[in-house]
mmCIF file of C-alpha atoms in Angstrom:
data_model
loop_
_atom_site.group_PDB
_atom_site.id
_atom_site.type_symbol
_atom_site.label_atom_id
_atom_site.label_comp_id
_atom_site.label_asym_id
_atom_site.label_seq_id
_atom_site.Cartn_x
_atom_site.Cartn_y
_atom_site.Cartn_z
ATOM 1 C CA UNK H 1 24.511 29.395 -5.734
ATOM 2 C CA UNK H 2 27.469 27.942 -7.633
ATOM 3 C CA UNK H 3 27.253 24.331 -8.748
ATOM 4 C CA UNK H 4 30.088 23.363 -6.399
ATOM 5 C CA UNK H 5 28.278 24.934 -3.435
ATOM 6 C CA UNK H 6 25.055 23.163 -4.359
ATOM 7 C CA UNK H 7 26.735 19.750 -4.542
ATOM 8 C CA UNK H 8 28.636 20.421 -1.297
ATOM 9 C CA UNK H 9 25.345 21.242 0.408
ATOM 10 C CA UNK H 10 23.898 17.934 -0.786
ATOM 11 C CA UNK H 11 26.946 16.109 0.579
ATOM 12 C CA UNK H 12 26.556 17.797 3.975
ATOM 13 C CA UNK H 13 22.904 16.785 4.120
ATOM 14 C CA UNK H 14 23.849 13.199 3.236
ATOM 15 C CA UNK H 15 26.435 13.226 6.042
ATOM 16 C CA UNK H 16 23.788 14.392 8.521
ATOM 17 C CA UNK H 17 21.456 11.597 7.425
ATOM 18 C CA UNK H 18 24.274 9.084 7.828
ATOM 19 C CA UNK H 19 24.991 10.281 11.391
ATOM 20 C CA UNK H 20 21.302 9.871 12.209
ATOM 21 C CA UNK H 21 21.242 6.334 10.779
ATOM 22 C CA UNK H 22 18.992 7.380 7.896
ATOM 23 C CA UNK H 23 21.140 6.479 4.889
ATOM 24 C CA UNK H 24 19.253 4.543 2.222
ATOM 25 C CA UNK H 25 20.918 2.250 -0.296
ATOM 26 C CA UNK H 26 19.803 0.205 -3.269
ATOM 27 C CA UNK H 27 20.501 -3.528 -3.117
ATOM 28 C CA UNK H 28 20.040 -5.153 -6.537
ATOM 29 C CA UNK H 29 18.867 -8.752 -6.446
ATOM 30 C CA UNK H 30 19.393 -11.479 -8.993
ATOM 31 C CA UNK H 31 16.510 -13.399 -10.541
ATOM 32 C CA UNK H 32 17.737 -16.544 -8.788
ATOM 33 C CA UNK H 33 18.041 -14.799 -5.407
ATOM 34 C CA UNK H 34 17.974 -17.425 -2.634
ATOM 35 C CA UNK H 35 17.190 -14.965 0.160
ATOM 36 C CA UNK H 36 14.148 -15.755 2.325
ATOM 37 C CA UNK H 37 11.820 -12.866 1.552
ATOM 38 C CA UNK H 38 10.019 -11.294 4.509
ATOM 39 C CA UNK H 39 10.380 -7.819 3.038
ATOM 40 C CA UNK H 40 8.513 -7.913 -0.264
ATOM 41 C CA UNK H 41 4.748 -7.601 -0.599
ATOM 42 C CA UNK H 42 3.978 -10.711 -2.653
ATOM 43 C CA UNK H 43 1.596 -11.946 0.051
ATOM 44 C CA UNK H 44 -0.061 -14.744 -1.917
ATOM 45 C CA UNK H 45 2.983 -15.746 -3.975
ATOM 46 C CA UNK H 46 1.230 -14.800 -7.217
ATOM 47 C CA UNK H 47 4.082 -12.923 -8.894
ATOM 48 C CA UNK H 48 5.440 -16.282 -10.099
ATOM 49 C CA UNK H 49 2.176 -18.231 -10.346
ATOM 50 C CA UNK H 50 2.083 -20.216 -13.634
ATOM 51 C CA UNK H 51 -1.368 -18.882 -14.585
ATOM 52 C CA UNK H 52 -0.203 -15.304 -14.025
ATOM 53 C CA UNK H 53 3.032 -15.752 -15.975
ATOM 54 C CA UNK H 54 1.200 -17.406 -18.866
ATOM 55 C CA UNK H 55 -1.330 -14.563 -19.142
ATOM 56 C CA UNK H 56 1.401 -11.912 -19.035
ATOM 57 C CA UNK H 57 3.526 -13.776 -21.577
ATOM 58 C CA UNK H 58 0.640 -14.104 -24.024
ATOM 59 C CA UNK H 59 -0.176 -10.395 -23.731
ATOM 60 C CA UNK H 60 3.494 -9.491 -24.131
ATOM 61 C CA UNK H 61 3.629 -11.364 -27.428
ATOM 62 C CA UNK H 62 0.430 -9.651 -28.626
ATOM 63 C CA UNK H 63 0.966 -6.067 -27.490
ATOM 64 C CA UNK H 64 4.714 -5.718 -27.023
ATOM 65 C CA UNK H 65 6.592 -4.286 -24.082
ATOM 66 C CA UNK H 66 4.783 -1.021 -23.332
ATOM 67 C CA UNK H 67 1.367 0.572 -23.698
ATOM 68 C CA UNK H 68 2.920 3.165 -26.082
ATOM 69 C CA UNK H 69 0.855 6.030 -24.730
ATOM 70 C CA UNK H 70 -1.463 7.372 -22.073
ATOM 71 C CA UNK H 71 -4.822 5.699 -21.537
ATOM 72 C CA UNK H 72 -6.650 8.465 -23.423
ATOM 73 C CA UNK H 73 -4.311 8.335 -26.421
ATOM 74 C CA UNK H 74 -3.313 4.770 -27.361
ATOM 75 C CA UNK H 75 -2.686 3.159 -23.981
ATOM 76 C CA UNK H 76 -6.096 1.592 -23.335
ATOM 77 C CA UNK H 77 -6.177 -2.040 -24.424
ATOM 78 C CA UNK H 78 -8.618 -4.878 -24.015
ATOM 79 C CA UNK H 79 -6.361 -6.114 -21.207
ATOM 80 C CA UNK H 80 -6.863 -2.892 -19.237
ATOM 81 C CA UNK H 81 -10.624 -2.902 -19.601
ATOM 82 C CA UNK H 82 -10.930 -6.583 -18.728
ATOM 83 C CA UNK H 83 -8.858 -5.987 -15.597
ATOM 84 C CA UNK H 84 -11.005 -3.018 -14.578
ATOM 85 C CA UNK H 85 -14.215 -4.995 -15.027
ATOM 86 C CA UNK H 86 -12.786 -7.839 -12.959
ATOM 87 C CA UNK H 87 -11.625 -5.516 -10.167
ATOM 88 C CA UNK H 88 -14.987 -3.720 -10.016
ATOM 89 C CA UNK H 89 -16.802 -7.043 -9.727
ATOM 90 C CA UNK H 90 -14.439 -8.294 -7.040
ATOM 91 C CA UNK H 91 -14.604 -5.096 -4.994
ATOM 92 C CA UNK H 92 -18.360 -4.750 -5.425
ATOM 93 C CA UNK H 93 -18.216 -1.259 -6.944
ATOM 94 C CA UNK H 94 -19.812 0.303 -10.022
ATOM 95 C CA UNK H 95 -16.534 0.817 -11.796
ATOM 96 C CA UNK H 96 -12.781 0.636 -11.354
ATOM 97 C CA UNK H 97 -9.993 2.587 -13.040
ATOM 98 C CA UNK H 98 -6.421 1.319 -13.324
ATOM 99 C CA UNK H 99 -3.444 3.675 -12.881
ATOM 100 C CA UNK H 100 0.220 2.910 -13.517
ATOM 101 C CA UNK H 101 0.998 2.833 -9.771
ATOM 102 C CA UNK H 102 -0.768 2.785 -6.449
ATOM 103 C CA UNK H 103 0.964 6.042 -5.565
ATOM 104 C CA UNK H 104 -0.534 7.834 -8.556
ATOM 105 C CA UNK H 105 -3.930 6.259 -7.877
ATOM 106 C CA UNK H 106 -3.959 7.705 -4.359
ATOM 107 C CA UNK H 107 -2.764 11.152 -5.398
ATOM 108 C CA UNK H 108 -5.322 11.235 -8.212
ATOM 109 C CA UNK H 109 -8.193 10.021 -6.046
ATOM 110 C CA UNK H 110 -7.607 12.512 -3.243
ATOM 111 C CA UNK H 111 -7.264 15.411 -5.661
ATOM 112 C CA UNK H 112 -10.431 14.409 -7.534
ATOM 113 C CA UNK H 113 -12.468 14.346 -4.323
ATOM 114 C CA UNK H 114 -11.600 17.928 -3.474
ATOM 115 C CA UNK H 115 -14.045 20.741 -4.243
ATOM 116 C CA UNK H 116 -13.953 24.369 -3.100
ATOM 117 C CA UNK H 117 -13.779 24.546 0.734
ATOM 118 C CA UNK H 118 -13.294 20.772 1.082
ATOM 119 C CA UNK H 119 -11.875 19.592 4.395
ATOM 120 C CA UNK H 120 -9.655 16.498 4.372
ATOM 121 C CA UNK H 121 -9.428 14.523 7.628
ATOM 122 C CA UNK H 122 -6.378 12.283 7.427
ATOM 123 C CA UNK H 123 -5.125 9.591 9.828
ATOM 124 C CA UNK H 124 -1.681 10.298 11.297
ATOM 125 C CA UNK H 125 -0.372 6.897 10.152
ATOM 126 C CA UNK H 126 -1.460 7.246 6.513
ATOM 127 C CA UNK H 127 0.896 6.276 3.701
ATOM 128 C CA UNK H 128 3.045 8.939 2.041
ATOM 129 C CA UNK H 129 0.968 8.739 -1.142
ATOM 130 C CA UNK H 130 -2.164 9.777 0.760
ATOM 131 C CA UNK H 131 -0.259 12.517 2.575
ATOM 132 C CA UNK H 132 1.091 13.828 -0.725
ATOM 133 C CA UNK H 133 -2.379 13.641 -2.254
ATOM 134 C CA UNK H 134 -3.680 15.847 0.541
ATOM 135 C CA UNK H 135 -0.838 18.323 0.109
ATOM 136 C CA UNK H 136 -1.075 18.490 -3.667
ATOM 137 C CA UNK H 137 -4.833 18.989 -3.517
ATOM 138 C CA UNK H 138 -4.364 22.305 -1.752
ATOM 139 C CA UNK H 139 -7.297 21.553 0.541
ATOM 140 C CA UNK H 140 -7.265 22.246 4.260
ATOM 141 C CA UNK H 141 -6.148 19.038 5.971
ATOM 142 C CA UNK H 142 -6.665 18.050 9.586
ATOM 143 C CA UNK H 143 -4.412 15.193 10.715
ATOM 144 C CA UNK H 144 -6.091 13.187 13.457
ATOM 145 C CA UNK H 145 -4.456 10.791 15.943
ATOM 146 C CA UNK H 146 -4.136 7.259 14.665
ATOM 147 C CA UNK H 147 -7.422 5.322 14.461
ATOM 148 C CA UNK H 148 -9.156 7.898 16.670
ATOM 149 C CA UNK H 149 -12.807 7.964 15.575
ATOM 150 C CA UNK H 150 -13.733 10.590 18.165
ATOM 151 C CA UNK H 151 -11.068 12.922 16.796
ATOM 152 C CA UNK H 152 -12.402 12.428 13.263
ATOM 153 C CA UNK H 153 -15.927 13.205 14.460
ATOM 154 C CA UNK H 154 -14.701 16.345 16.219
ATOM 155 C CA UNK H 155 -12.867 17.557 13.116
ATOM 156 C CA UNK H 156 -15.977 17.073 10.983
ATOM 157 C CA UNK H 157 -18.235 18.698 13.564
ATOM 158 C CA UNK H 158 -15.960 21.750 13.613
ATOM 159 C CA UNK H 159 -16.591 22.335 9.893
ATOM 160 C CA UNK H 160 -20.391 22.211 9.490
ATOM 161 C CA UNK H 161 -21.703 22.649 5.981
ATOM 162 C CA UNK H 162 -18.347 22.089 4.323
ATOM 163 C CA UNK H 163 -17.678 19.188 1.943
ATOM 164 C CA UNK H 164 -15.345 16.756 3.673
ATOM 165 C CA UNK H 165 -13.436 13.538 3.033
ATOM 166 C CA UNK H 166 -12.147 11.124 5.678
ATOM 167 C CA UNK H 167 -8.891 9.614 4.399
ATOM 168 C CA UNK H 168 -7.517 6.376 5.822
ATOM 169 C CA UNK H 169 -5.716 3.166 5.047
ATOM 170 C CA UNK H 170 -7.519 -0.083 5.832
ATOM 171 C CA UNK H 171 -4.582 -2.184 6.999
ATOM 172 C CA UNK H 172 -1.909 0.319 7.943
ATOM 173 C CA UNK H 173 1.410 -0.247 6.236
ATOM 174 C CA UNK H 174 3.608 0.464 9.264
ATOM 175 C CA UNK H 175 2.177 -1.767 12.009
ATOM 176 C CA UNK H 176 -0.393 -3.836 10.116
ATOM 177 C CA UNK H 177 -3.334 -2.822 12.302
ATOM 178 C CA UNK H 178 -6.835 -2.425 10.895
ATOM 179 C CA UNK H 179 -8.663 0.910 10.764
ATOM 180 C CA UNK H 180 -12.100 1.062 12.454
ATOM 181 C CA UNK H 181 -13.781 1.288 9.062
ATOM 182 C CA UNK H 182 -17.369 0.705 10.192
ATOM 183 C CA UNK H 183 -17.146 3.458 12.811
ATOM 184 C CA UNK H 184 -15.345 5.820 10.454
ATOM 185 C CA UNK H 185 -18.032 5.333 7.821
ATOM 186 C CA UNK H 186 -20.796 5.915 10.354
ATOM 187 C CA UNK H 187 -19.212 9.175 11.528
ATOM 188 C CA UNK H 188 -18.506 10.305 7.969
ATOM 189 C CA UNK H 189 -22.078 9.641 6.878
ATOM 190 C CA UNK H 190 -23.494 11.436 9.928
ATOM 191 C CA UNK H 191 -21.611 14.556 8.833
ATOM 192 C CA UNK H 192 -22.247 14.188 5.104
ATOM 193 C CA UNK H 193 -18.594 13.347 4.415
ATOM 194 C CA UNK H 194 -17.087 10.840 2.012
ATOM 195 C CA UNK H 195 -14.757 8.022 3.044
ATOM 196 C CA UNK H 196 -11.595 7.228 1.050
ATOM 197 C CA UNK H 197 -9.950 3.926 1.989
ATOM 198 C CA UNK H 198 -6.571 2.778 0.723
ATOM 199 C CA UNK H 199 -6.979 -1.018 0.820
ATOM 200 C CA UNK H 200 -3.460 -1.752 -0.436
ATOM 201 C CA UNK H 201 -2.560 -4.195 2.354
ATOM 202 C CA UNK H 202 -6.080 -5.612 2.661
ATOM 203 C CA UNK H 203 -6.909 -6.485 -0.941
ATOM 204 C CA UNK H 204 -6.330 -10.182 -1.567
ATOM 205 C CA UNK H 205 -5.520 -10.783 2.104
ATOM 206 C CA UNK H 206 -8.780 -10.110 3.961
ATOM 207 C CA UNK H 207 -12.507 -10.062 3.262
ATOM 208 C CA UNK H 208 -14.854 -12.426 1.408
ATOM 209 C CA UNK H 209 -12.950 -14.091 -1.449
ATOM 210 C CA UNK H 210 -10.075 -11.753 -0.584
ATOM 211 C CA UNK H 211 -12.041 -8.674 -1.673
ATOM 212 C CA UNK H 212 -10.353 -6.581 1.008
ATOM 213 C CA UNK H 213 -11.039 -4.889 4.304
ATOM 214 C CA UNK H 214 -13.714 -2.578 2.881
ATOM 215 C CA UNK H 215 -15.733 -5.600 1.777
ATOM 216 C CA UNK H 216 -15.059 -7.302 5.110
ATOM 217 C CA UNK H 217 -16.552 -4.257 6.845
ATOM 218 C CA UNK H 218 -19.710 -4.536 4.742
ATOM 219 C CA UNK H 219 -19.018 -1.263 2.926
ATOM 220 C CA UNK H 220 -18.506 -2.581 -0.609
ATOM 221 C CA UNK H 221 -20.427 -0.523 -3.142
ATOM 222 C CA UNK H 222 -21.571 2.159 -0.693
ATOM 223 C CA UNK H 223 -22.099 5.378 -2.691
ATOM 224 C CA UNK H 224 -20.081 7.500 -0.254
ATOM 225 C CA UNK H 225 -17.041 5.191 -0.191
ATOM 226 C CA UNK H 226 -14.089 5.272 -2.595
ATOM 227 C CA UNK H 227 -11.540 2.454 -2.515
ATOM 228 C CA UNK H 228 -7.966 2.590 -3.748
ATOM 229 C CA UNK H 229 -5.355 -0.159 -3.818
ATOM 230 C CA UNK H 230 -2.090 -1.114 -5.370
ATOM 231 C CA UNK H 231 -1.867 -4.088 -7.700
ATOM 232 C CA UNK H 232 1.719 -4.775 -6.629
ATOM 233 C CA UNK H 233 1.156 -6.489 -3.293
ATOM 234 C CA UNK H 234 -1.157 -9.501 -2.959
ATOM 235 C CA UNK H 235 -1.686 -9.522 -6.739
ATOM 236 C CA UNK H 236 2.051 -9.681 -7.402
ATOM 237 C CA UNK H 237 2.110 -7.191 -10.286
ATOM 238 C CA UNK H 238 2.231 -3.422 -10.598
ATOM 239 C CA UNK H 239 -0.177 -0.533 -10.931
ATOM 240 C CA UNK H 240 -2.991 0.896 -8.858
ATOM 241 C CA UNK H 241 -6.774 1.062 -8.898
ATOM 242 C CA UNK H 242 -9.468 3.483 -7.811
ATOM 243 C CA UNK H 243 -12.932 1.956 -7.455
ATOM 244 C CA UNK H 244 -16.271 3.503 -6.587
ATOM 245 C CA UNK H 245 -19.404 5.067 -8.083
ATOM 246 C CA UNK H 246 -19.510 5.272 -11.877
ATOM 247 C CA UNK H 247 -19.869 9.054 -11.707
ATOM 248 C CA UNK H 248 -16.639 9.390 -9.760
ATOM 249 C CA UNK H 249 -14.667 7.119 -12.084
ATOM 250 C CA UNK H 250 -15.888 9.172 -15.046
ATOM 251 C CA UNK H 251 -14.701 12.285 -13.190
ATOM 252 C CA UNK H 252 -11.261 10.694 -12.780
ATOM 253 C CA UNK H 253 -11.010 9.833 -16.485
ATOM 254 C CA UNK H 254 -11.809 13.416 -17.414
ATOM 255 C CA UNK H 255 -9.864 15.327 -14.746
ATOM 256 C CA UNK H 256 -7.213 13.259 -12.892
ATOM 257 C CA UNK H 257 -3.800 14.512 -13.986
ATOM 258 C CA UNK H 258 -2.040 11.384 -12.677
ATOM 259 C CA UNK H 259 -4.218 9.368 -15.076
ATOM 260 C CA UNK H 260 -4.492 11.669 -18.091
ATOM 261 C CA UNK H 261 -0.817 12.592 -18.421
ATOM 262 C CA UNK H 262 0.798 9.298 -17.495
ATOM 263 C CA UNK H 263 1.743 6.429 -19.784
ATOM 264 C CA UNK H 264 -0.564 3.486 -19.196
ATOM 265 C CA UNK H 265 0.329 0.323 -17.333
ATOM 266 C CA UNK H 266 1.962 -2.155 -19.765
ATOM 267 C CA UNK H 267 -0.717 -4.478 -21.221
ATOM 268 C CA UNK H 268 1.259 -7.559 -20.214
ATOM 269 C CA UNK H 269 1.167 -6.428 -16.580
ATOM 270 C CA UNK H 270 -2.567 -5.724 -16.828
ATOM 271 C CA UNK H 271 -3.191 -9.206 -18.217
ATOM 272 C CA UNK H 272 -1.008 -10.822 -15.554
ATOM 273 C CA UNK H 273 -2.768 -8.955 -12.761
ATOM 274 C CA UNK H 274 -6.145 -9.948 -14.217
ATOM 275 C CA UNK H 275 -5.095 -13.586 -13.969
ATOM 276 C CA UNK H 276 -3.858 -12.940 -10.415
ATOM 277 C CA UNK H 277 -7.282 -11.581 -9.457
ATOM 278 C CA UNK H 278 -8.914 -14.814 -10.594
ATOM 279 C CA UNK H 279 -6.444 -16.890 -8.581
ATOM 280 C CA UNK H 280 -6.757 -14.646 -5.519
ATOM 281 C CA UNK H 281 -10.548 -14.897 -5.468
ATOM 282 C CA UNK H 282 -10.278 -18.637 -4.852
ATOM 283 C CA UNK H 283 -7.223 -18.383 -2.599
ATOM 284 C CA UNK H 284 -8.745 -18.956 0.843
ATOM 285 C CA UNK H 285 -6.114 -21.623 1.505
ATOM 286 C CA UNK H 286 -3.345 -19.090 0.885
ATOM 287 C CA UNK H 287 -5.045 -16.550 3.144
ATOM 288 C CA UNK H 288 -5.292 -19.175 5.888
ATOM 289 C CA UNK H 289 -1.517 -19.667 5.641
ATOM 290 C CA UNK H 290 -0.970 -15.924 6.075
ATOM 291 C CA UNK H 291 -3.164 -15.791 9.171
ATOM 292 C CA UNK H 292 -1.437 -18.749 10.792
ATOM 293 C CA UNK H 293 2.064 -17.503 9.980
ATOM 294 C CA UNK H 294 1.408 -13.981 11.249
ATOM 295 C CA UNK H 295 0.236 -15.472 14.561
ATOM 296 C CA UNK H 296 3.300 -17.719 14.675
ATOM 297 C CA UNK H 297 5.644 -14.791 14.046
ATOM 298 C CA UNK H 298 4.076 -12.747 16.839
ATOM 299 C CA UNK H 299 4.225 -15.657 19.272
ATOM 300 C CA UNK H 300 7.860 -16.570 18.515
ATOM 301 C CA UNK H 301 9.194 -13.022 18.513
ATOM 302 C CA UNK H 302 7.383 -12.026 21.705
ATOM 303 C CA UNK H 303 8.685 -15.160 23.411
ATOM 304 C CA UNK H 304 12.156 -13.827 22.632
ATOM 305 C CA UNK H 305 11.348 -10.579 24.422
ATOM 306 C CA UNK H 306 10.812 -8.424 21.334
ATOM 307 C CA UNK H 307 8.185 -5.670 21.059
ATOM 308 C CA UNK H 308 5.858 -6.845 18.290
ATOM 309 C CA UNK H 309 2.683 -5.342 16.804
ATOM 310 C CA UNK H 310 -0.755 -6.952 16.811
ATOM 311 C CA UNK H 311 -1.293 -7.680 13.104
ATOM 312 C CA UNK H 312 -4.762 -7.736 11.567
ATOM 313 C CA UNK H 313 -3.483 -9.004 8.223
ATOM 314 C CA UNK H 314 -0.015 -10.028 7.031
ATOM 315 C CA UNK H 315 2.169 -7.124 8.239
ATOM 316 C CA UNK H 316 4.140 -7.623 11.471
ATOM 317 C CA UNK H 317 6.348 -4.870 12.873
ATOM 318 C CA UNK H 318 9.087 -5.295 15.457
ATOM 319 C CA UNK H 319 10.351 -2.256 17.372
ATOM 320 C CA UNK H 320 14.071 -1.446 17.103
ATOM 321 C CA UNK H 321 16.005 0.660 19.650
ATOM 322 C CA UNK H 322 16.686 3.357 17.056
ATOM 323 C CA UNK H 323 17.352 4.003 13.357
ATOM 324 C CA UNK H 324 20.988 2.872 13.421
ATOM 325 C CA UNK H 325 20.095 -0.285 15.335
ATOM 326 C CA UNK H 326 17.285 -1.016 12.880
ATOM 327 C CA UNK H 327 19.645 -0.613 9.936
ATOM 328 C CA UNK H 328 22.265 -2.883 11.488
ATOM 329 C CA UNK H 329 19.635 -5.461 12.483
ATOM 330 C CA UNK H 330 18.238 -5.624 8.953
ATOM 331 C CA UNK H 331 21.769 -5.836 7.494
ATOM 332 C CA UNK H 332 22.689 -8.683 9.830
ATOM 333 C CA UNK H 333 19.584 -10.585 8.776
ATOM 334 C CA UNK H 334 20.382 -9.967 5.109
ATOM 335 C CA UNK H 335 23.937 -11.263 5.632
ATOM 336 C CA UNK H 336 22.377 -14.490 6.903
ATOM 337 C CA UNK H 337 20.031 -14.828 3.948
ATOM 338 C CA UNK H 338 16.860 -13.216 5.309
ATOM 339 C CA UNK H 339 15.347 -10.038 3.844
ATOM 340 C CA UNK H 340 13.283 -7.878 6.214
ATOM 341 C CA UNK H 341 11.906 -4.375 5.867
ATOM 342 C CA UNK H 342 13.612 -1.568 7.757
ATOM 343 C CA UNK H 343 11.403 1.409 8.639
ATOM 344 C CA UNK H 344 12.964 4.533 10.146
ATOM 345 C CA UNK H 345 11.932 8.177 10.420
ATOM 346 C CA UNK H 346 10.678 9.929 8.369
ATOM 347 C CA UNK H 347 8.970 6.793 7.006
ATOM 348 C CA UNK H 348 7.434 6.111 10.418
ATOM 349 C CA UNK H 349 4.767 8.490 11.731
ATOM 350 C CA UNK H 350 5.762 8.239 15.399
ATOM 351 C CA UNK H 351 9.583 8.524 15.144
ATOM 352 C CA UNK H 352 9.890 4.876 16.173
ATOM 353 C CA UNK H 353 12.164 2.613 14.126
ATOM 354 C CA UNK H 354 10.999 -0.875 13.206
ATOM 355 C CA UNK H 355 11.722 -3.988 11.272
ATOM 356 C CA UNK H 356 8.674 -4.757 9.147
ATOM 357 C CA UNK H 357 7.963 -8.354 8.229
ATOM 358 C CA UNK H 358 5.555 -9.036 5.398
ATOM 359 C CA UNK H 359 4.299 -12.600 5.571
ATOM 360 C CA UNK H 360 4.185 -14.496 2.281
ATOM 361 C CA UNK H 361 2.304 -17.698 1.548
ATOM 362 C CA UNK H 362 4.812 -18.515 -1.189
ATOM 363 C CA UNK H 363 7.759 -18.834 1.218
ATOM 364 C CA UNK H 364 8.462 -22.488 2.080
ATOM 365 C CA UNK H 365 7.517 -23.305 5.679
ATOM 366 C CA UNK H 366 11.022 -24.367 6.684
ATOM 367 C CA UNK H 367 12.461 -21.129 5.315
ATOM 368 C CA UNK H 368 9.876 -19.102 7.217
ATOM 369 C CA UNK H 369 10.727 -20.869 10.490
ATOM 370 C CA UNK H 370 14.436 -20.326 9.847
ATOM 371 C CA UNK H 371 13.885 -16.629 9.115
ATOM 372 C CA UNK H 372 12.220 -16.115 12.509
ATOM 373 C CA UNK H 373 15.203 -17.750 14.211
ATOM 374 C CA UNK H 374 17.596 -15.450 12.355
ATOM 375 C CA UNK H 375 15.625 -12.330 13.300
ATOM 376 C CA UNK H 376 15.782 -13.309 16.982
ATOM 377 C CA UNK H 377 19.463 -14.196 16.875
ATOM 378 C CA UNK H 378 20.385 -10.930 15.134
ATOM 379 C CA UNK H 379 18.340 -8.716 17.444
ATOM 380 C CA UNK H 380 20.313 -5.847 19.017
#
């Protein structure tokens, strides 16, 4: 294919996406952005917390901008190891391993759990990083209906004697509902399977001392449970973590390609996230704000006749009539100073378009109330 034909084909595909309301655009924001943020994931407002900024600044002056190499070359610093020890203690696991992103942590964890003949049983609403991890692993994958424990049990029962892994989020990123973790673990254990839980939207938001949904379910430290999470949501930083038995973390260090061949998380970010962990562990007041505001958002939006999810944490989704309407709704809110998430196929697992609101404790109360009014007034 000639270069001109290739570029023309890309243009035609972009035109088709535009007609379907699926165009995506980058919107750069200034540091002094005055927009009310109900789109970002800084749940506890820790990205700008003075203790977090001070720790990151000190590490930046000591180590410089980047890690300068992969973790196994020159990228492991005292900041990384201190963060991993802190995360393992918080999550109640033997060990924790920090990756440069939550995406890479999920891909690496899924791949590392796969052995010959392994069956992966994956929830239909799982995040793209888990889906890609399943695909890249090359293992047979059965996708079960959302939060359907009976379907998971049936899939495991249909593969007796095979190693298996049940793959799920804890708080699902699309609608904010909570997976039936206790039941999933019971079924997995009955069939000799492992349970992998992506606690990205639960860590810092739910559980004892904010230790996440896995801890809230009483599964912290179980030898057949592996926990992953991003460090970019409630902890306000960047990076990802995989936590579980010491033997599995050692396996990751020695075999996970997304860990071995990737430049390490910058030490300043690791130090800042470590400080964020310490703040989050004592942040029950912030978590109480999230709970109250999520309930308020549901009540106000439903009173306006909107179709709203039942959130189990700090994610609230509002159904839009279609992808174009969702895009226009989000744009109208942005024009009035309110940022909301806009989820459209293929980012949604059920072909339903949504606005996604992520509740933040750091947003002033008056701004939060105003944002809800704007969302209602801009509704299609």
